[in-house]
């Protein structure tokens, strides 16, 4: 399996992260401020232009006060039953 920033799994994860941010009524700028990052960091993650490594992902979840396991479920659901 080749990991891709545009894979259905990554798209599911970034969509979920955006949804979690929006449910907390946070703008991208407000989340970026909490993170001590520029607005473009959050924007690129949510638009699928920047891939999060596992440590960044856990940190991102902590900032949003959500569990990383929830996002992993989103990825698992996006994985087809069989892959060639």
JSON list of C-alpha atoms in Angstrom, two decimals:
[
{"chain": "A", "resi": 1, "resn": "UNK", "atom": "CA", "xyz": [0.00, 0.00, 0.00]},
{"chain": "A", "resi": 2, "resn": "UNK", "atom": "CA", "xyz": [1.33, 3.39, -0.98]},
{"chain": "A", "resi": 3, "resn": "UNK", "atom": "CA", "xyz": [0.47, 6.13, 1.48]},
{"chain": "A", "resi": 4, "resn": "UNK", "atom": "CA", "xyz": [-0.91, 9.19, -0.22]},
{"chain": "A", "resi": 5, "resn": "UNK", "atom": "CA", "xyz": [-1.95, 12.54, 1.10]},
{"chain": "A", "resi": 6, "resn": "UNK", "atom": "CA", "xyz": [-4.95, 12.27, -1.25]},
{"chain": "A", "resi": 7, "resn": "UNK", "atom": "CA", "xyz": [-5.97, 8.76, -0.24]},
{"chain": "A", "resi": 8, "resn": "UNK", "atom": "CA", "xyz": [-9.56, 8.17, 0.86]},
{"chain": "A", "resi": 9, "resn": "UNK", "atom": "CA", "xyz": [-8.24, 7.43, 4.35]},
{"chain": "A", "resi": 10, "resn": "UNK", "atom": "CA", "xyz": [-6.40, 10.74, 4.64]},
{"chain": "A", "resi": 11, "resn": "UNK", "atom": "CA", "xyz": [-9.38, 12.60, 3.20]},
{"chain": "A", "resi": 12, "resn": "UNK", "atom": "CA", "xyz": [-11.63, 10.97, 5.80]},
{"chain": "A", "resi": 13, "resn": "UNK", "atom": "CA", "xyz": [-9.25, 11.98, 8.58]},
{"chain": "A", "resi": 14, "resn": "UNK", "atom": "CA", "xyz": [-8.87, 15.62, 7.48]},
{"chain": "A", "resi": 15, "resn": "UNK", "atom": "CA", "xyz": [-12.64, 15.91, 6.99]},
{"chain": "A", "resi": 16, "resn": "UNK", "atom": "CA", "xyz": [-13.15, 14.60, 10.51]},
{"chain": "A", "resi": 17, "resn": "UNK", "atom": "CA", "xyz": [-10.55, 16.98, 12.01]},
{"chain": "A", "resi": 18, "resn": "UNK", "atom": "CA", "xyz": [-12.28, 19.91, 10.32]},
{"chain": "A", "resi": 19, "resn": "UNK", "atom": "CA", "xyz": [-15.67, 18.71, 11.59]},
{"chain": "A", "resi": 20, "resn": "UNK", "atom": "CA", "xyz": [-14.30, 18.45, 15.14]},
{"chain": "A", "resi": 21, "resn": "UNK", "atom": "CA", "xyz": [-12.92, 22.00, 14.92]},
{"chain": "A", "resi": 22, "resn": "UNK", "atom": "CA", "xyz": [-16.20, 23.35, 13.58]},
{"chain": "A", "resi": 23, "resn": "UNK", "atom": "CA", "xyz": [-18.24, 21.56, 16.27]},
{"chain": "A", "resi": 24, "resn": "UNK", "atom": "CA", "xyz": [-16.22, 23.50, 18.83]},
{"chain": "A", "resi": 25, "resn": "UNK", "atom": "CA", "xyz": [-17.01, 26.74, 16.97]},
{"chain": "A", "resi": 26, "resn": "UNK", "atom": "CA", "xyz": [-13.33, 27.38, 16.36]},
{"chain": "A", "resi": 27, "resn": "UNK", "atom": "CA", "xyz": [-12.07, 29.20, 13.32]},
{"chain": "A", "resi": 28, "resn": "UNK", "atom": "CA", "xyz": [-8.90, 28.00, 11.65]},
{"chain": "A", "resi": 29, "resn": "UNK", "atom": "CA", "xyz": [-7.17, 31.08, 13.04]},
{"chain": "A", "resi": 30, "resn": "UNK", "atom": "CA", "xyz": [-8.36, 30.36, 16.60]},
{"chain": "A", "resi": 31, "resn": "UNK", "atom": "CA", "xyz": [-7.14, 26.75, 16.40]},
{"chain": "A", "resi": 32, "resn": "UNK", "atom": "CA", "xyz": [-3.83, 27.85, 14.93]},
{"chain": "A", "resi": 33, "resn": "UNK", "atom": "CA", "xyz": [-3.43, 30.34, 17.77]},
{"chain": "A", "resi": 34, "resn": "UNK", "atom": "CA", "xyz": [-4.01, 27.57, 20.34]},
{"chain": "A", "resi": 35, "resn": "UNK", "atom": "CA", "xyz": [-1.33, 25.57, 18.57]},
{"chain": "A", "resi": 36, "resn": "UNK", "atom": "CA", "xyz": [1.14, 28.41, 18.31]},
{"chain": "A", "resi": 37, "resn": "UNK", "atom": "CA", "xyz": [1.17, 27.85, 14.55]},
{"chain": "A", "resi": 38, "resn": "UNK", "atom": "CA", "xyz": [0.33, 30.08, 11.59]},
{"chain": "A", "resi": 39, "resn": "UNK", "atom": "CA", "xyz": [-3.18, 29.95, 10.14]},
{"chain": "A", "resi": 40, "resn": "UNK", "atom": "CA", "xyz": [-1.74, 28.30, 7.02]},
{"chain": "A", "resi": 41, "resn": "UNK", "atom": "CA", "xyz": [-0.76, 25.23, 9.07]},
{"chain": "A", "resi": 42, "resn": "UNK", "atom": "CA", "xyz": [-4.38, 24.38, 9.91]},
{"chain": "A", "resi": 43, "resn": "UNK", "atom": "CA", "xyz": [-5.55, 25.40, 6.45]},
{"chain": "A", "resi": 44, "resn": "UNK", "atom": "CA", "xyz": [-3.07, 23.08, 4.73]},
{"chain": "A", "resi": 45, "resn": "UNK", "atom": "CA", "xyz": [-3.95, 20.17, 7.00]},
{"chain": "A", "resi": 46, "resn": "UNK", "atom": "CA", "xyz": [-7.67, 20.59, 6.39]},
{"chain": "A", "resi": 47, "resn": "UNK", "atom": "CA", "xyz": [-7.23, 21.03, 2.64]},
{"chain": "A", "resi": 48, "resn": "UNK", "atom": "CA", "xyz": [-5.08, 17.93, 2.39]},
{"chain": "A", "resi": 49, "resn": "UNK", "atom": "CA", "xyz": [-1.98, 19.86, 1.40]},
{"chain": "A", "resi": 50, "resn": "UNK", "atom": "CA", "xyz": [-0.06, 18.90, 4.53]},
{"chain": "A", "resi": 51, "resn": "UNK", "atom": "CA", "xyz": [0.18, 15.45, 5.98]},
{"chain": "A", "resi": 52, "resn": "UNK", "atom": "CA", "xyz": [0.37, 14.97, 9.75]},
{"chain": "A", "resi": 53, "resn": "UNK", "atom": "CA", "xyz": [2.80, 12.46, 11.18]},
{"chain": "A", "resi": 54, "resn": "UNK", "atom": "CA", "xyz": [1.57, 10.37, 14.10]},
{"chain": "A", "resi": 55, "resn": "UNK", "atom": "CA", "xyz": [3.06, 12.65, 16.78]},
{"chain": "A", "resi": 56, "resn": "UNK", "atom": "CA", "xyz": [1.55, 15.75, 15.18]},
{"chain": "A", "resi": 57, "resn": "UNK", "atom": "CA", "xyz": [-1.78, 13.95, 14.86]},
{"chain": "A", "resi": 58, "resn": "UNK", "atom": "CA", "xyz": [-1.89, 13.09, 18.58]},
{"chain": "A", "resi": 59, "resn": "UNK", "atom": "CA", "xyz": [-0.88, 16.67, 19.45]},
{"chain": "A", "resi": 60, "resn": "UNK", "atom": "CA", "xyz": [-3.56, 18.07, 17.07]},
{"chain": "A", "resi": 61, "resn": "UNK", "atom": "CA", "xyz": [-6.17, 15.89, 18.79]},
{"chain": "A", "resi": 62, "resn": "UNK", "atom": "CA", "xyz": [-5.08, 17.02, 22.25]},
{"chain": "A", "resi": 63, "resn": "UNK", "atom": "CA", "xyz": [-5.40, 20.66, 21.22]},
{"chain": "A", "resi": 64, "resn": "UNK", "atom": "CA", "xyz": [-8.95, 19.90, 20.00]},
{"chain": "A", "resi": 65, "resn": "UNK", "atom": "CA", "xyz": [-9.60, 17.90, 23.19]},
{"chain": "A", "resi": 66, "resn": "UNK", "atom": "CA", "xyz": [-10.58, 14.78, 21.25]},
{"chain": "A", "resi": 67, "resn": "UNK", "atom": "CA", "xyz": [-9.14, 11.29, 21.37]},
{"chain": "A", "resi": 68, "resn": "UNK", "atom": "CA", "xyz": [-6.85, 10.09, 18.58]},
{"chain": "A", "resi": 69, "resn": "UNK", "atom": "CA", "xyz": [-8.71, 6.78, 18.60]},
{"chain": "A", "resi": 70, "resn": "UNK", "atom": "CA", "xyz": [-11.81, 8.50, 17.24]},
{"chain": "A", "resi": 71, "resn": "UNK", "atom": "CA", "xyz": [-9.89, 9.64, 14.17]},
{"chain": "A", "resi": 72, "resn": "UNK", "atom": "CA", "xyz": [-8.37, 6.20, 13.70]},
{"chain": "A", "resi": 73, "resn": "UNK", "atom": "CA", "xyz": [-11.92, 4.84, 13.47]},
{"chain": "A", "resi": 74, "resn": "UNK", "atom": "CA", "xyz": [-12.56, 7.31, 10.64]},
{"chain": "A", "resi": 75, "resn": "UNK", "atom": "CA", "xyz": [-9.51, 5.96, 8.81]},
{"chain": "A", "resi": 76, "resn": "UNK", "atom": "CA", "xyz": [-10.47, 2.33, 9.41]},
{"chain": "A", "resi": 77, "resn": "UNK", "atom": "CA", "xyz": [-13.94, 2.94, 8.01]},
{"chain": "A", "resi": 78, "resn": "UNK", "atom": "CA", "xyz": [-12.47, 4.52, 4.86]},
{"chain": "A", "resi": 79, "resn": "UNK", "atom": "CA", "xyz": [-10.24, 1.50, 4.11]},
{"chain": "A", "resi": 80, "resn": "UNK", "atom": "CA", "xyz": [-11.79, -0.82, 1.53]},
{"chain": "A", "resi": 81, "resn": "UNK", "atom": "CA", "xyz": [-12.33, -4.43, 2.62]},
{"chain": "A", "resi": 82, "resn": "UNK", "atom": "CA", "xyz": [-9.70, -5.59, 0.14]},
{"chain": "A", "resi": 83, "resn": "UNK", "atom": "CA", "xyz": [-6.77, -3.78, -1.38]},
{"chain": "A", "resi": 84, "resn": "UNK", "atom": "CA", "xyz": [-4.63, -4.91, -4.28]}
]
